[in-house]
mmCIF file of C-alpha atoms and ligand atoms in Angstrom:
data_model
loop_
_atom_site.group_PDB
_atom_site.id
_atom_site.type_symbol
_atom_site.label_atom_id
_atom_site.label_comp_id
_atom_site.label_asym_id
_atom_site.label_seq_id
_atom_site.Cartn_x
_atom_site.Cartn_y
_atom_site.Cartn_z
ATOM 1 C CA MET A 1 -12.117 15.580 4.293
ATOM 2 C CA ALA A 2 -12.756 14.280 0.743
ATOM 3 C CA SER A 3 -16.290 14.882 -0.489
ATOM 4 C CA LYS A 4 -17.151 11.501 -1.971
ATOM 5 C CA GLN A 5 -17.302 8.068 -0.434
ATOM 6 C CA PRO A 6 -14.734 5.286 -1.005
ATOM 7 C CA ASN A 7 -15.627 2.414 -3.339
ATOM 8 C CA LEU A 8 -16.300 -0.986 -1.825
ATOM 9 C CA PHE A 9 -15.956 -3.986 -4.159
ATOM 10 C CA ALA A 10 -16.887 -7.334 -2.618
ATOM 11 C CA PHE A 11 -16.275 -10.720 -4.277
ATOM 12 C CA PRO A 12 -17.446 -14.264 -3.547
ATOM 13 C CA SER A 13 -13.876 -15.569 -3.755
ATOM 14 C CA VAL A 14 -10.267 -14.375 -3.665
ATOM 15 C CA PRO A 15 -9.559 -15.462 -7.295
ATOM 16 C CA GLN A 16 -12.484 -13.284 -8.448
ATOM 17 C CA LEU A 17 -11.159 -10.425 -6.343
ATOM 18 C CA ALA A 18 -7.684 -10.914 -7.824
ATOM 19 C CA SER A 19 -8.989 -10.775 -11.371
ATOM 20 C CA THR A 20 -10.746 -7.401 -10.860
ATOM 21 C CA LEU A 21 -7.797 -6.098 -8.849
ATOM 22 C CA ARG A 22 -5.590 -6.846 -11.859
ATOM 23 C CA THR A 23 -7.821 -4.745 -14.135
ATOM 24 C CA TYR A 24 -7.815 -1.911 -11.581
ATOM 25 C CA ILE A 25 -4.012 -1.989 -11.240
ATOM 26 C CA LEU A 26 -3.487 -2.074 -15.003
ATOM 27 C CA THR A 27 -5.770 0.935 -15.422
ATOM 28 C CA ALA A 28 -3.662 2.772 -12.833
ATOM 29 C CA GLN A 29 -0.517 1.584 -14.650
ATOM 30 C CA ALA A 30 -1.790 3.031 -17.964
ATOM 31 C CA ALA A 31 -2.534 6.374 -16.272
ATOM 32 C CA GLY A 32 0.929 6.446 -14.655
ATOM 33 C CA LEU A 33 2.655 5.658 -17.951
ATOM 34 C CA GLN A 34 0.724 8.428 -19.629
ATOM 35 C CA ARG A 35 1.624 10.909 -16.890
ATOM 36 C CA HIS A 36 5.342 10.217 -16.528
ATOM 37 C CA ASN A 37 6.260 7.016 -18.409
ATOM 38 C CA SER A 38 6.646 5.037 -15.196
ATOM 39 C CA PHE A 39 4.372 3.491 -12.596
ATOM 40 C CA LYS A 40 5.218 4.521 -9.043
ATOM 41 C CA ILE A 41 3.551 2.423 -6.419
ATOM 42 C CA ALA A 42 3.793 1.785 -2.684
ATOM 43 C CA VAL A 43 2.990 -1.648 -1.273
ATOM 44 C CA SER A 44 2.297 -3.035 2.182
ATOM 45 C CA GLY A 45 3.288 -6.347 3.722
ATOM 46 C CA GLY A 46 1.022 -8.712 5.643
ATOM 47 C CA SER A 47 -1.510 -10.646 3.593
ATOM 48 C CA LEU A 48 -1.289 -8.295 0.603
ATOM 49 C CA PRO A 49 1.678 -9.698 -1.413
ATOM 50 C CA LYS A 50 0.019 -13.112 -1.787
ATOM 51 C CA THR A 51 -3.190 -11.664 -3.240
ATOM 52 C CA LEU A 52 -1.149 -9.296 -5.364
ATOM 53 C CA ALA A 53 0.734 -12.243 -6.839
ATOM 54 C CA GLN A 54 -2.563 -13.921 -7.710
ATOM 55 C CA ALA A 55 -3.629 -10.748 -9.502
ATOM 56 C CA LEU A 56 -0.416 -9.994 -11.360
ATOM 57 C CA LEU A 57 1.188 -13.329 -12.187
ATOM 58 C CA GLN A 58 -1.684 -14.632 -14.275
ATOM 59 C CA PRO A 59 -1.048 -14.427 -18.041
ATOM 60 C CA GLY A 60 -2.358 -11.304 -19.772
ATOM 61 C CA SER A 61 -4.909 -11.412 -22.557
ATOM 62 C CA GLY A 62 -3.498 -8.701 -24.844
ATOM 63 C CA THR A 63 -1.560 -5.441 -24.933
ATOM 64 C CA GLU A 64 -4.018 -3.613 -22.677
ATOM 65 C CA ASP A 65 -3.741 -6.416 -20.130
ATOM 66 C CA GLU A 66 0.034 -6.708 -19.767
ATOM 67 C CA VAL A 67 1.956 -5.817 -16.639
ATOM 68 C CA GLN A 68 4.828 -3.613 -17.840
ATOM 69 C CA TRP A 69 7.191 -4.638 -15.072
ATOM 70 C CA ASP A 70 10.138 -2.636 -16.396
ATOM 71 C CA LYS A 71 8.132 0.557 -15.910
ATOM 72 C CA TRP A 72 7.281 -0.200 -12.288
ATOM 73 C CA GLU A 73 8.972 1.547 -9.356
ATOM 74 C CA ILE A 74 8.018 -0.208 -6.147
ATOM 75 C CA PHE A 75 8.348 1.525 -2.772
ATOM 76 C CA PHE A 76 7.258 0.265 0.630
ATOM 77 C CA ALA A 77 4.240 1.783 2.375
ATOM 78 C CA ASP A 78 5.813 0.541 5.590
ATOM 79 C CA GLU A 79 8.723 -1.630 6.558
ATOM 80 C CA ARG A 80 10.067 -3.295 9.632
ATOM 81 C CA ALA A 81 13.614 -2.419 10.832
ATOM 82 C CA VAL A 82 15.025 -5.873 10.213
ATOM 83 C CA PRO A 83 17.447 -7.340 7.647
ATOM 84 C CA LEU A 84 15.994 -7.780 4.159
ATOM 85 C CA ASP A 85 16.081 -11.569 4.437
ATOM 86 C CA HIS A 86 14.404 -11.616 7.878
ATOM 87 C CA GLU A 87 11.048 -13.368 8.195
ATOM 88 C CA ASP A 88 9.481 -10.095 9.431
ATOM 89 C CA SER A 89 10.690 -8.068 6.447
ATOM 90 C CA ASN A 90 7.973 -6.777 4.114
ATOM 91 C CA TYR A 91 10.579 -6.735 1.337
ATOM 92 C CA ALA A 92 11.407 -10.421 1.925
ATOM 93 C CA LEU A 93 7.711 -11.240 1.792
ATOM 94 C CA LEU A 94 7.137 -9.360 -1.461
ATOM 95 C CA LYS A 95 10.231 -11.002 -2.937
ATOM 96 C CA LYS A 96 9.084 -14.493 -1.982
ATOM 97 C CA GLU A 97 5.451 -14.067 -3.032
ATOM 98 C CA LEU A 98 5.848 -11.912 -6.129
ATOM 99 C CA LEU A 99 9.241 -10.629 -7.262
ATOM 100 C CA ASP A 100 10.934 -14.035 -7.438
ATOM 101 C CA LYS A 101 8.074 -15.363 -9.560
ATOM 102 C CA ILE A 102 8.126 -12.713 -12.276
ATOM 103 C CA GLU A 103 9.130 -14.386 -15.505
ATOM 104 C CA GLY A 104 11.173 -12.768 -18.255
ATOM 105 C CA GLU A 105 13.904 -10.175 -18.189
ATOM 106 C CA LYS A 106 11.829 -7.091 -17.591
ATOM 107 C CA MET A 107 11.920 -6.462 -13.865
ATOM 108 C CA PRO A 108 10.590 -3.640 -11.687
ATOM 109 C CA VAL A 109 12.884 -1.285 -9.816
ATOM 110 C CA VAL A 110 12.374 -1.995 -6.123
ATOM 111 C CA TYR A 111 13.346 0.379 -3.313
ATOM 112 C CA PRO A 112 13.956 -1.449 -0.031
ATOM 113 C CA ILE A 113 14.978 0.300 3.196
ATOM 114 C CA ASP A 114 18.648 0.902 3.961
ATOM 115 C CA VAL A 115 19.299 -1.720 6.640
ATOM 116 C CA ARG A 116 22.523 -0.055 7.727
ATOM 117 C CA PHE A 117 20.228 2.172 9.826
ATOM 118 C CA GLN A 118 18.371 -0.725 11.394
ATOM 119 C CA ASP A 119 19.236 0.456 14.942
ATOM 120 C CA ASP A 120 18.250 4.055 14.301
ATOM 121 C CA VAL A 121 14.718 4.192 12.913
ATOM 122 C CA GLN A 122 14.681 8.006 12.733
ATOM 123 C CA GLU A 123 17.706 7.866 10.429
ATOM 124 C CA MET A 124 16.158 4.996 8.481
ATOM 125 C CA ALA A 125 12.949 7.027 7.956
ATOM 126 C CA ASP A 126 14.970 10.119 6.941
ATOM 127 C CA GLN A 127 16.962 8.058 4.433
ATOM 128 C CA TYR A 128 13.802 6.588 2.945
ATOM 129 C CA GLU A 129 12.266 10.057 2.732
ATOM 130 C CA GLN A 130 15.375 11.258 0.862
ATOM 131 C CA LEU A 131 14.902 8.380 -1.562
ATOM 132 C CA LEU A 132 11.366 9.599 -2.203
ATOM 133 C CA VAL A 133 12.598 13.171 -2.569
ATOM 134 C CA ARG A 134 15.054 12.052 -5.275
ATOM 135 C CA SER A 135 12.379 10.084 -7.070
ATOM 136 C CA PHE A 136 9.509 12.557 -6.767
ATOM 137 C CA ALA A 137 11.594 15.739 -7.228
ATOM 138 C CA SER A 138 12.813 18.139 -4.613
ATOM 139 C CA ARG A 139 10.966 18.362 -1.307
ATOM 140 C CA ASP A 140 10.991 22.169 -1.592
ATOM 141 C CA SER A 141 9.076 22.193 -4.828
ATOM 142 C CA VAL A 142 6.861 19.199 -4.131
ATOM 143 C CA LYS A 143 4.861 19.397 -0.926
ATOM 144 C CA LEU A 144 4.030 15.717 -0.992
ATOM 145 C CA PRO A 145 4.989 12.795 -3.253
ATOM 146 C CA ILE A 146 2.122 11.570 -5.421
ATOM 147 C CA PHE A 147 2.137 7.805 -5.866
ATOM 148 C CA ASP A 148 0.213 6.501 -8.870
ATOM 149 C CA LEU A 149 -1.145 3.805 -6.604
ATOM 150 C CA LEU A 150 -0.819 2.654 -3.006
ATOM 151 C CA LEU A 151 -1.727 -0.959 -2.285
ATOM 152 C CA LEU A 152 -2.551 -1.303 1.384
ATOM 153 C CA GLY A 153 -3.620 -3.855 3.940
ATOM 154 C CA CYS A 154 -5.975 -3.425 6.873
ATOM 155 C CA GLY A 155 -5.023 -4.992 10.192
ATOM 156 C CA PRO A 156 -7.649 -6.515 12.486
ATOM 157 C CA ASP A 157 -7.296 -3.412 14.719
ATOM 158 C CA GLY A 158 -7.869 -1.018 11.778
ATOM 159 C CA HIS A 159 -4.199 -0.120 11.262
ATOM 160 C CA THR A 160 -2.743 0.391 7.841
ATOM 161 C CA CYS A 161 0.916 0.819 6.844
ATOM 162 C CA SER A 162 2.454 1.128 10.336
ATOM 163 C CA LEU A 163 -0.109 3.735 11.354
ATOM 164 C CA PHE A 164 -1.824 2.330 14.428
ATOM 165 C CA PRO A 165 -5.065 3.368 16.170
ATOM 166 C CA SER A 166 -4.671 6.311 18.589
ATOM 167 C CA HIS A 167 -0.923 6.559 17.883
ATOM 168 C CA PRO A 168 0.542 10.108 17.780
ATOM 169 C CA LEU A 169 1.952 9.346 14.298
ATOM 170 C CA LEU A 170 -1.580 9.792 12.958
ATOM 171 C CA ARG A 171 -1.119 13.523 13.582
ATOM 172 C CA GLU A 172 2.137 13.789 11.567
ATOM 173 C CA THR A 173 1.738 16.521 8.972
ATOM 174 C CA ASP A 174 5.320 17.330 7.956
ATOM 175 C CA ALA A 175 7.376 14.150 7.455
ATOM 176 C CA TRP A 176 6.756 11.978 4.385
ATOM 177 C CA VAL A 177 8.201 8.965 6.173
ATOM 178 C CA SER A 178 8.081 8.487 9.940
ATOM 179 C CA PRO A 179 9.836 6.161 12.367
ATOM 180 C CA ILE A 180 7.931 4.155 14.944
ATOM 181 C CA SER A 181 9.628 2.385 17.870
ATOM 182 C CA ASP A 182 6.577 1.250 19.791
ATOM 183 C CA SER A 183 4.499 -0.614 17.222
ATOM 184 C CA PRO A 184 1.815 -2.544 19.130
ATOM 185 C CA LYS A 185 2.250 -5.324 16.571
ATOM 186 C CA PRO A 186 5.739 -6.852 16.566
ATOM 187 C CA PRO A 187 8.354 -6.049 15.553
ATOM 188 C CA PRO A 188 8.235 -2.694 17.409
ATOM 189 C CA LYS A 189 10.715 -0.794 15.214
ATOM 190 C CA ARG A 190 9.455 0.231 11.797
ATOM 191 C CA ILE A 191 9.110 3.075 9.337
ATOM 192 C CA THR A 192 5.906 4.140 7.622
ATOM 193 C CA LEU A 193 4.565 6.566 5.058
ATOM 194 C CA SER A 194 2.670 9.336 6.824
ATOM 195 C CA LEU A 195 -1.090 9.706 6.522
ATOM 196 C CA PRO A 196 -0.928 12.821 4.263
ATOM 197 C CA VAL A 197 1.330 10.926 1.807
ATOM 198 C CA VAL A 198 -1.079 7.981 1.768
ATOM 199 C CA THR A 199 -4.191 10.091 1.184
ATOM 200 C CA HIS A 200 -2.384 12.142 -1.493
ATOM 201 C CA GLY A 201 -2.015 9.151 -3.862
ATOM 202 C CA VAL A 202 -3.748 9.231 -7.236
ATOM 203 C CA LYS A 203 -5.392 5.945 -6.263
ATOM 204 C CA ILE A 204 -5.405 4.052 -2.988
ATOM 205 C CA ALA A 205 -6.535 0.429 -2.794
ATOM 206 C CA PHE A 206 -7.114 -1.664 0.306
ATOM 207 C CA ILE A 207 -7.176 -5.436 0.035
ATOM 208 C CA ALA A 208 -8.806 -7.274 2.945
ATOM 209 C CA THR A 209 -9.915 -10.878 2.974
ATOM 210 C CA GLY A 210 -11.268 -13.413 5.441
ATOM 211 C CA GLY A 211 -13.858 -13.424 8.216
ATOM 212 C CA GLY A 212 -11.254 -12.249 10.720
ATOM 213 C CA LYS A 213 -11.643 -8.731 9.278
ATOM 214 C CA LYS A 214 -15.432 -8.396 9.446
ATOM 215 C CA GLU A 215 -15.707 -6.720 12.879
ATOM 216 C CA ILE A 216 -13.127 -4.082 12.062
ATOM 217 C CA MET A 217 -14.635 -3.537 8.588
ATOM 218 C CA LYS A 218 -17.966 -2.789 10.260
ATOM 219 C CA GLU A 219 -16.302 -0.268 12.544
ATOM 220 C CA ILE A 220 -14.319 1.363 9.730
ATOM 221 C CA PHE A 221 -17.314 1.754 7.404
ATOM 222 C CA GLU A 222 -20.066 2.412 9.936
ATOM 223 C CA LYS A 223 -18.393 4.419 12.705
ATOM 224 C CA GLY A 224 -14.924 5.420 11.594
ATOM 225 C CA ASN A 225 -13.822 6.059 15.179
ATOM 226 C CA GLY A 226 -10.620 7.720 13.980
ATOM 227 C CA LEU A 227 -9.193 4.365 12.915
ATOM 228 C CA PRO A 228 -6.252 4.711 10.512
ATOM 229 C CA CYS A 229 -8.119 2.933 7.668
ATOM 230 C CA ALA A 230 -11.145 5.175 8.237
ATOM 231 C CA LEU A 231 -8.911 8.271 8.127
ATOM 232 C CA VAL A 232 -7.646 7.143 4.709
ATOM 233 C CA ASN A 233 -11.268 6.725 3.564
ATOM 234 C CA GLU A 234 -12.081 10.229 4.811
ATOM 235 C CA GLY A 235 -8.957 11.820 3.319
ATOM 236 C CA ALA A 236 -9.069 10.136 -0.068
ATOM 237 C CA GLY A 237 -12.821 9.626 -0.637
ATOM 238 C CA GLU A 238 -13.603 8.233 -4.082
ATOM 239 C CA ARG A 239 -9.870 7.844 -4.899
ATOM 240 C CA CYS A 240 -9.904 5.054 -2.362
ATOM 241 C CA SER A 241 -11.182 1.552 -3.289
ATOM 242 C CA TRP A 242 -11.573 -1.543 -1.160
ATOM 243 C CA PHE A 243 -11.194 -5.023 -2.666
ATOM 244 C CA VAL A 244 -12.593 -7.527 -0.205
ATOM 245 C CA ASP A 245 -14.144 -10.952 -0.159
ATOM 246 C CA GLU A 246 -17.696 -11.453 1.125
ATOM 247 C CA ALA A 247 -16.378 -13.011 4.335
ATOM 248 C CA ALA A 248 -14.569 -9.786 5.256
ATOM 249 C CA VAL A 249 -17.703 -7.637 4.922
ATOM 250 C CA GLN A 250 -20.342 -9.987 6.274
ATOM 251 C CA GLY A 251 -22.824 -7.779 8.160
ATOM 252 C CA VAL A 252 -21.364 -4.516 6.803
ATOM 253 C CA VAL A 253 -24.212 -2.402 5.373
ATOM 254 C CA PHE A 254 -22.060 0.077 3.411
ATOM 255 C CA PRO A 255 -23.181 -0.096 -0.278
ATOM 256 C CA ARG A 256 -21.064 -2.201 -2.625
ATOM 257 C CA LYS A 257 -20.042 -1.039 -6.097
ATOM 258 C CA GLY A 258 -21.056 -3.341 -8.925
ATOM 259 C CA SER A 259 -18.146 -2.748 -11.298
ATOM 260 C CA LEU A 260 -14.953 -0.723 -11.631
HETATM 261 O O1 LIG B 301 2.139 -5.081 10.237
HETATM 262 C C1 LIG B 301 1.588 -4.958 9.163
HETATM 263 O O2 LIG B 301 0.260 -5.276 9.060
HETATM 264 C C2 LIG B 301 -0.568 -4.714 8.034
HETATM 265 C C3 LIG B 301 -1.828 -5.569 7.924
HETATM 266 O O3 LIG B 301 -1.464 -6.912 7.694
HETATM 267 P P1 LIG B 301 -2.524 -8.048 7.330
HETATM 268 O O4 LIG B 301 -1.735 -9.332 7.455
HETATM 269 O O5 LIG B 301 -3.628 -7.962 8.354
HETATM 270 O O6 LIG B 301 -2.972 -7.810 5.948
HETATM 271 C C4 LIG B 301 0.204 -4.597 6.735
HETATM 272 O O7 LIG B 301 -0.594 -3.942 5.777
HETATM 273 C C5 LIG B 301 1.494 -3.830 6.995
HETATM 274 O O8 LIG B 301 2.219 -3.625 5.812
HETATM 275 C C6 LIG B 301 2.342 -4.635 7.946
HETATM 276 O O9 LIG B 301 3.581 -4.052 8.229
#
């Protein structure tokens, strides 16, 4: 259990949220570049890529405010076991909303799943874990990979990545990447980063917008109830920040932070 509370930033509108999210991401980028001359992030699917595009595709206002795409290494916090051009693919969504719209020649390195293992999600998870091992150094010497930043969504049931409420995967302590074949949200077959990998990130940011999230936000911040998003809050504490619009936290009494 982390000692300090997560940060909750609430904005009147999504464009205002996106603008502060950009500053937050670029601060994390600068820290990553200083640490290892690259920026290693994990991203979710769902509603996140669209907001991310709003944050990152706006023109920068100077050197400190530039996205250094060629230094980015993008991994997936979770992915569905479908072809990369399938409408359920988180990669396809990120490509459509963000990657295809990046201008210029400097592009991020993106690590999609290996779809050859689409019918065997255990093998797919093992392969993705090996990819992380190669990128984050040997699994023997590194207990857990440390992402510079994880950008996550929050489902209306409190799930994040493909970690669902009350699912046994929430108790995974060994694997970095786990398969799931019974996702309550379709499609059923997926892979996901494990909870210890998520909470081990240097920074973890949730993005949640819209009134459809307000009931679950209340539960996450006021009761916890072992919900996956609440477990990330508890495990990461002040390293975890929430970027939400007012609609998503209407009626939530948890104190907001004024600035980054
Ligand atoms: O199934 C998934 O859902 C979550 C939440 O999606 P949202 O549309 O409610 O933001 C998403 O973060 C995850 O990557 C995805 O696979």
